[in-house]
Amino acid sequence: MTRFFRIALSRHIVINALKVSVVVGSVLNLVNQGGSLLHGGTISWLHLLLNYLVPYCVSSYSAAKNEIELGESNECQFKPTGKH
């Protein structure tokens, strides 16, 4: 589990997850609260936070899981020794 969090919090995954979160979270926020905003309603700050947090978590989880699985498959592959 520690390995997972170390990978999920690595710089390249955090940056990519933030980019995904900004795009997807903005679309989700427009879909979920757009009508209210257009009619002068109030913003639900909890929903706004969740609209950005959920895509961040999904993106970072899948990227970290992918790196772990790629690392494990590379460790299991046959590595030639150069001898025939």
Short mmCIF file of N, CA and C in Angstrom, two decimals:
data_model
loop_
_atom_site.label_atom_id
_atom_site.label_comp_id
_atom_site.label_asym_id
_atom_site.label_seq_id
_atom_site.Cartn_x
_atom_site.Cartn_y
_atom_site.Cartn_z
N MET A 1 0.83 -1.20 0.00
CA MET A 1 0.00 0.00 0.00
C MET A 1 0.87 1.26 0.00
N THR A 2 1.99 1.21 0.73
CA THR A 2 2.89 2.36 0.77
C THR A 2 3.45 2.63 -0.62
N ARG A 3 3.78 1.56 -1.34
CA ARG A 3 4.29 1.72 -2.71
C ARG A 3 3.26 2.42 -3.59
N PHE A 4 2.00 2.02 -3.44
CA PHE A 4 0.92 2.63 -4.23
C PHE A 4 0.87 4.14 -3.99
N PHE A 5 0.86 4.56 -2.73
CA PHE A 5 0.77 5.99 -2.43
C PHE A 5 2.02 6.75 -2.87
N ARG A 6 3.18 6.12 -2.77
CA ARG A 6 4.41 6.76 -3.24
C ARG A 6 4.32 7.01 -4.74
N ILE A 7 3.82 6.04 -5.48
CA ILE A 7 3.67 6.20 -6.93
C ILE A 7 2.57 7.20 -7.25
N ALA A 8 1.43 7.10 -6.57
CA ALA A 8 0.30 8.00 -6.83
C ALA A 8 0.64 9.46 -6.53
N LEU A 9 1.57 9.68 -5.60
CA LEU A 9 1.96 11.04 -5.24
C LEU A 9 3.22 11.51 -5.96
N SER A 10 3.68 10.72 -6.94
CA SER A 10 4.85 11.14 -7.70
C SER A 10 4.48 12.33 -8.59
N ARG A 11 5.45 13.14 -8.86
CA ARG A 11 5.24 14.42 -9.54
C ARG A 11 4.47 14.29 -10.85
N HIS A 12 4.87 13.37 -11.72
CA HIS A 12 4.22 13.28 -13.02
C HIS A 12 2.77 12.83 -12.92
N ILE A 13 2.46 11.97 -11.97
CA ILE A 13 1.07 11.54 -11.81
C ILE A 13 0.22 12.65 -11.21
N VAL A 14 0.75 13.36 -10.23
CA VAL A 14 0.00 14.47 -9.63
C VAL A 14 -0.30 15.55 -10.67
N ILE A 15 0.69 15.91 -11.47
CA ILE A 15 0.50 16.96 -12.48
C ILE A 15 -0.55 16.53 -13.51
N ASN A 16 -0.44 15.29 -14.00
CA ASN A 16 -1.43 14.82 -14.97
C ASN A 16 -2.83 14.71 -14.38
N ALA A 17 -2.91 14.24 -13.14
CA ALA A 17 -4.22 14.12 -12.48
C ALA A 17 -4.84 15.50 -12.24
N LEU A 18 -4.02 16.49 -11.93
CA LEU A 18 -4.53 17.85 -11.78
C LEU A 18 -5.08 18.40 -13.10
N LYS A 19 -4.39 18.11 -14.19
CA LYS A 19 -4.87 18.55 -15.51
C LYS A 19 -6.21 17.91 -15.84
N VAL A 20 -6.31 16.61 -15.61
CA VAL A 20 -7.57 15.90 -15.85
C VAL A 20 -8.66 16.47 -14.96
N SER A 21 -8.34 16.71 -13.71
CA SER A 21 -9.31 17.22 -12.75
C SER A 21 -9.85 18.59 -13.15
N VAL A 22 -8.99 19.46 -13.66
CA VAL A 22 -9.44 20.79 -14.07
C VAL A 22 -10.43 20.69 -15.23
N VAL A 23 -10.09 19.88 -16.22
CA VAL A 23 -10.97 19.75 -17.39
C VAL A 23 -12.27 19.04 -17.03
N VAL A 24 -12.15 17.84 -16.48
CA VAL A 24 -13.35 17.05 -16.18
C VAL A 24 -14.17 17.69 -15.07
N GLY A 25 -13.51 18.22 -14.06
CA GLY A 25 -14.22 18.88 -12.96
C GLY A 25 -15.00 20.10 -13.42
N SER A 26 -14.42 20.86 -14.35
CA SER A 26 -15.13 22.03 -14.88
C SER A 26 -16.38 21.62 -15.66
N VAL A 27 -16.24 20.57 -16.47
CA VAL A 27 -17.41 20.08 -17.22
C VAL A 27 -18.47 19.56 -16.25
N LEU A 28 -18.05 18.77 -15.26
CA LEU A 28 -19.01 18.26 -14.28
C LEU A 28 -19.70 19.38 -13.53
N ASN A 29 -18.93 20.41 -13.18
CA ASN A 29 -19.52 21.53 -12.45
C ASN A 29 -20.55 22.27 -13.30
N LEU A 30 -20.24 22.44 -14.58
CA LEU A 30 -21.22 23.09 -15.47
C LEU A 30 -22.48 22.24 -15.61
N VAL A 31 -22.30 20.93 -15.74
CA VAL A 31 -23.46 20.05 -15.87
C VAL A 31 -24.27 20.05 -14.58
N ASN A 32 -23.60 19.92 -13.44
CA ASN A 32 -24.30 19.78 -12.17
C ASN A 32 -24.85 21.09 -11.61
N GLN A 33 -24.15 22.21 -11.86
CA GLN A 33 -24.58 23.47 -11.24
C GLN A 33 -24.81 24.59 -12.25
N GLY A 34 -24.71 24.27 -13.52
CA GLY A 34 -24.85 25.30 -14.56
C GLY A 34 -26.18 26.01 -14.51
N GLY A 35 -27.25 25.26 -14.37
CA GLY A 35 -28.59 25.86 -14.32
C GLY A 35 -28.74 26.82 -13.15
N SER A 36 -28.25 26.41 -12.03
CA SER A 36 -28.32 27.26 -10.83
C SER A 36 -27.50 28.53 -11.03
N LEU A 37 -26.33 28.39 -11.62
CA LEU A 37 -25.47 29.57 -11.84
C LEU A 37 -26.09 30.53 -12.85
N LEU A 38 -26.73 29.99 -13.88
CA LEU A 38 -27.35 30.84 -14.90
C LEU A 38 -28.55 31.61 -14.36
N HIS A 39 -29.22 31.04 -13.38
CA HIS A 39 -30.41 31.69 -12.82
C HIS A 39 -30.12 32.42 -11.51
N GLY A 40 -28.86 32.67 -11.25
CA GLY A 40 -28.48 33.45 -10.07
C GLY A 40 -28.57 32.71 -8.76
N GLY A 41 -28.58 31.39 -8.82
CA GLY A 41 -28.65 30.59 -7.60
C GLY A 41 -27.31 30.54 -6.89
N THR A 42 -27.30 29.83 -5.83
CA THR A 42 -26.06 29.71 -5.06
C THR A 42 -25.27 28.49 -5.51
N ILE A 43 -23.99 28.54 -5.24
CA ILE A 43 -23.09 27.44 -5.55
C ILE A 43 -23.02 26.51 -4.36
N SER A 44 -23.09 25.22 -4.63
CA SER A 44 -22.88 24.23 -3.58
C SER A 44 -21.37 23.96 -3.54
N TRP A 45 -20.72 24.47 -2.52
CA TRP A 45 -19.27 24.35 -2.43
C TRP A 45 -18.83 22.91 -2.24
N LEU A 46 -19.63 22.11 -1.56
CA LEU A 46 -19.32 20.70 -1.39
C LEU A 46 -19.33 20.00 -2.75
N HIS A 47 -20.37 20.26 -3.55
CA HIS A 47 -20.44 19.64 -4.87
C HIS A 47 -19.32 20.14 -5.78
N LEU A 48 -18.98 21.40 -5.67
CA LEU A 48 -17.88 21.94 -6.47
C LEU A 48 -16.59 21.20 -6.12
N LEU A 49 -16.33 21.04 -4.84
CA LEU A 49 -15.13 20.32 -4.40
C LEU A 49 -15.13 18.88 -4.92
N LEU A 50 -16.25 18.20 -4.78
CA LEU A 50 -16.35 16.81 -5.24
C LEU A 50 -16.21 16.69 -6.75
N ASN A 51 -16.72 17.69 -7.48
CA ASN A 51 -16.61 17.67 -8.94
C ASN A 51 -15.15 17.69 -9.40
N TYR A 52 -14.27 18.26 -8.61
CA TYR A 52 -12.85 18.28 -8.94
C TYR A 52 -12.08 17.14 -8.26
N LEU A 53 -12.50 16.76 -7.07
CA LEU A 53 -11.78 15.74 -6.32
C LEU A 53 -11.95 14.34 -6.93
N VAL A 54 -13.15 14.02 -7.36
CA VAL A 54 -13.40 12.68 -7.90
C VAL A 54 -12.57 12.41 -9.16
N PRO A 55 -12.55 13.29 -10.15
CA PRO A 55 -11.70 13.01 -11.31
C PRO A 55 -10.21 12.94 -10.96
N TYR A 56 -9.77 13.74 -9.99
CA TYR A 56 -8.38 13.68 -9.56
C TYR A 56 -8.07 12.29 -8.99
N CYS A 57 -8.93 11.81 -8.11
CA CYS A 57 -8.71 10.50 -7.48
C CYS A 57 -8.75 9.37 -8.51
N VAL A 58 -9.70 9.42 -9.42
CA VAL A 58 -9.81 8.37 -10.44
C VAL A 58 -8.57 8.38 -11.33
N SER A 59 -8.14 9.55 -11.75
CA SER A 59 -6.99 9.66 -12.63
C SER A 59 -5.71 9.21 -11.95
N SER A 60 -5.48 9.65 -10.73
CA SER A 60 -4.25 9.26 -10.04
C SER A 60 -4.27 7.78 -9.67
N TYR A 61 -5.42 7.25 -9.29
CA TYR A 61 -5.53 5.83 -8.97
C TYR A 61 -5.20 4.99 -10.20
N SER A 62 -5.83 5.30 -11.34
CA SER A 62 -5.60 4.47 -12.52
C SER A 62 -4.18 4.60 -13.04
N ALA A 63 -3.58 5.78 -12.96
CA ALA A 63 -2.19 5.94 -13.39
C ALA A 63 -1.24 5.16 -12.49
N ALA A 64 -1.44 5.22 -11.19
CA ALA A 64 -0.57 4.48 -10.26
C ALA A 64 -0.75 2.98 -10.43
N LYS A 65 -1.98 2.54 -10.55
CA LYS A 65 -2.26 1.12 -10.75
C LYS A 65 -1.61 0.63 -12.05
N ASN A 66 -1.69 1.43 -13.09
CA ASN A 66 -1.09 1.09 -14.37
C ASN A 66 0.43 0.96 -14.25
N GLU A 67 1.07 1.90 -13.56
CA GLU A 67 2.52 1.83 -13.37
C GLU A 67 2.93 0.60 -12.58
N ILE A 68 2.17 0.26 -11.56
CA ILE A 68 2.48 -0.93 -10.77
C ILE A 68 2.36 -2.18 -11.63
N GLU A 69 1.28 -2.28 -12.40
CA GLU A 69 1.08 -3.45 -13.24
C GLU A 69 2.14 -3.54 -14.33
N LEU A 70 2.52 -2.42 -14.92
CA LEU A 70 3.58 -2.43 -15.93
C LEU A 70 4.90 -2.87 -15.32
N GLY A 71 5.19 -2.38 -14.14
CA GLY A 71 6.42 -2.77 -13.45
C GLY A 71 6.44 -4.25 -13.15
N GLU A 72 5.32 -4.80 -12.71
CA GLU A 72 5.25 -6.22 -12.40
C GLU A 72 5.37 -7.06 -13.66
N SER A 73 4.76 -6.63 -14.77
CA SER A 73 4.86 -7.41 -16.00
C SER A 73 6.27 -7.35 -16.58
N ASN A 74 6.95 -6.22 -16.41
CA ASN A 74 8.33 -6.11 -16.89
C ASN A 74 9.27 -6.98 -16.06
N GLU A 75 8.99 -7.12 -14.77
CA GLU A 75 9.82 -7.95 -13.90
C GLU A 75 9.65 -9.43 -14.23
N CYS A 76 8.49 -9.82 -14.74
CA CYS A 76 8.20 -11.22 -15.02
C CYS A 76 8.64 -11.64 -16.42
N GLN A 77 8.94 -10.70 -17.29
CA GLN A 77 9.30 -11.05 -18.65
C GLN A 77 10.66 -11.73 -18.69
N PHE A 78 10.83 -12.57 -19.71
CA PHE A 78 12.10 -13.25 -19.92
C PHE A 78 13.13 -12.23 -20.34
N LYS A 79 14.27 -12.26 -19.66
CA LYS A 79 15.36 -11.35 -20.00
C LYS A 79 16.54 -12.18 -20.51
N PRO A 80 16.84 -12.02 -21.81
CA PRO A 80 17.94 -12.81 -22.36
C PRO A 80 19.27 -12.46 -21.70
N THR A 81 20.10 -13.47 -21.53
CA THR A 81 21.41 -13.27 -20.88
C THR A 81 22.52 -13.03 -21.89
N GLY A 82 22.22 -13.18 -23.16
CA GLY A 82 23.24 -13.01 -24.18
C GLY A 82 23.93 -14.30 -24.52
N LYS A 83 23.60 -15.38 -23.79
CA LYS A 83 24.19 -16.69 -24.06
C LYS A 83 23.22 -17.47 -24.94
N HIS A 84 23.74 -18.22 -25.89
CA HIS A 84 22.89 -19.01 -26.78
C HIS A 84 23.03 -20.46 -26.50
#
